[in-house]
Amino acid sequence: MGYRRSDQPTWKSTNIPRHRHGGLFDHFSFAHAQFVWDCKSEPGVRDIFAKIWGTDKLTVSFDGGTLAFPTPEEANHGKAPWPHSDQSAYRPWPHCIQGLLNLLPNGPDDGGLAVLNGSAPLFEQYFKEHTQPDGGWIKRDLFDWTDEQLQWFKDRGCEWMKPNMEPGDFILWDSRAVHYGAAPLGTNKRMAIYTCYKPIEFLSEEQRERKVEAFKRGYMTSHDPTDFVLKEEQMAEWNILHPYGKPSINKETQQAIGMVPYE
């Protein structure tokens, strides 16, 4: 499409496949590319979630990744913050821990995960203290925050932070935390893989069957590996599935998908 990673003049939004927020990929079976599965299948990544949940019998998400690069000539390309929480107001308890595997040096001006530190513990309190809009709060596990709503958190001591990362660093955050992916403003690219594991016992048999079928077809899903919500337009004609070929995965990953039962 025209993008070449070593040729900065080609770093244009029109030179990479369809994406959101300056470089977030939800389509074209990105989650099922071989290098993505290699990253998500790293024992060190799985071990992190095994320690969190107290079990190594886990199931994995099919969510996406980010390739973002500076676009100084495109003022509106992914520059605006998009603060959100990946959890519903009707589910205010700890429910999901999300993960990010960083692949490139990521300094102060290189964009990346920005988190409103301290917002997760205040998530439930916010919704208790505020009146529901007509029709109620949004039920899906996504809540977009306005500047006025964010001020409530800031008044209680929450501050924005963006961790600097080296290749191979792994970042975790509570899905209730207010966060977004900041655009790179310097000269470096940003690349990261999002992954999440939860105990497979939380996955119903119906969801397991749907999950295996989604893997075979190359569909992508939300961050939560047990709720199993397909990302939008997975069946669209323009969404070419498995453009890089189907991945080769080991037994442990087949178990995490639900293709092979745990022993």
mmCIF file of N, CA and C in Angstrom, residues 26-27 219-222 228-235:
data_model
loop_
_atom_site.group_PDB
_atom_site.id
_atom_site.type_symbol
_atom_site.label_atom_id
_atom_site.label_comp_id
_atom_site.label_asym_id
_atom_site.label_seq_id
_atom_site.Cartn_x
_atom_site.Cartn_y
_atom_site.Cartn_z
ATOM 1 N N ASP A 26 -8.053 -3.500 13.908
ATOM 2 C CA ASP A 26 -9.129 -4.380 14.359
ATOM 3 C C ASP A 26 -9.575 -5.362 13.278
ATOM 4 N N HIS A 27 -8.938 -5.327 12.125
ATOM 5 C CA HIS A 27 -9.427 -6.104 10.987
ATOM 6 C C HIS A 27 -8.286 -6.853 10.303
ATOM 7 N N TYR A 219 -11.535 -14.134 12.653
ATOM 8 C CA TYR A 219 -12.225 -12.979 13.221
ATOM 9 C C TYR A 219 -11.481 -12.453 14.447
ATOM 10 N N MET A 220 -11.676 -11.166 14.723
ATOM 11 C CA MET A 220 -11.091 -10.537 15.903
ATOM 12 C C MET A 220 -12.184 -10.179 16.897
ATOM 13 N N THR A 221 -11.806 -10.087 18.175
ATOM 14 C CA THR A 221 -12.778 -9.867 19.241
ATOM 15 C C THR A 221 -12.325 -8.738 20.159
ATOM 16 N N SER A 222 -13.161 -8.451 21.130
ATOM 17 C CA SER A 222 -12.821 -7.452 22.140
ATOM 18 C C SER A 222 -11.706 -7.972 23.043
ATOM 19 N N PHE A 228 -16.343 -12.741 24.773
ATOM 20 C CA PHE A 228 -16.283 -13.068 23.358
ATOM 21 C C PHE A 228 -17.243 -12.225 22.525
ATOM 22 N N VAL A 229 -16.891 -10.957 22.345
ATOM 23 C CA VAL A 229 -17.654 -10.035 21.507
ATOM 24 C C VAL A 229 -16.836 -9.743 20.251
ATOM 25 N N LEU A 230 -17.389 -10.043 19.086
ATOM 26 C CA LEU A 230 -16.679 -9.776 17.837
ATOM 27 C C LEU A 230 -16.504 -8.277 17.628
ATOM 28 N N LYS A 231 -15.353 -7.884 17.112
ATOM 29 C CA LYS A 231 -15.173 -6.500 16.715
ATOM 30 C C LYS A 231 -16.041 -6.207 15.497
ATOM 31 N N GLU A 232 -16.334 -4.939 15.279
ATOM 32 C CA GLU A 232 -17.265 -4.551 14.228
ATOM 33 C C GLU A 232 -16.738 -4.906 12.836
ATOM 34 N N GLU A 233 -17.667 -5.230 11.964
ATOM 35 C CA GLU A 233 -17.413 -5.443 10.531
ATOM 36 C C GLU A 233 -16.431 -6.577 10.243
ATOM 37 N N GLN A 234 -16.449 -7.595 11.084
ATOM 38 C CA GLN A 234 -15.580 -8.739 10.814
ATOM 39 C C GLN A 234 -16.003 -9.488 9.552
ATOM 40 N N MET A 235 -17.281 -9.402 9.202
ATOM 41 C CA MET A 235 -17.782 -10.134 8.041
ATOM 42 C C MET A 235 -17.945 -9.244 6.810
#
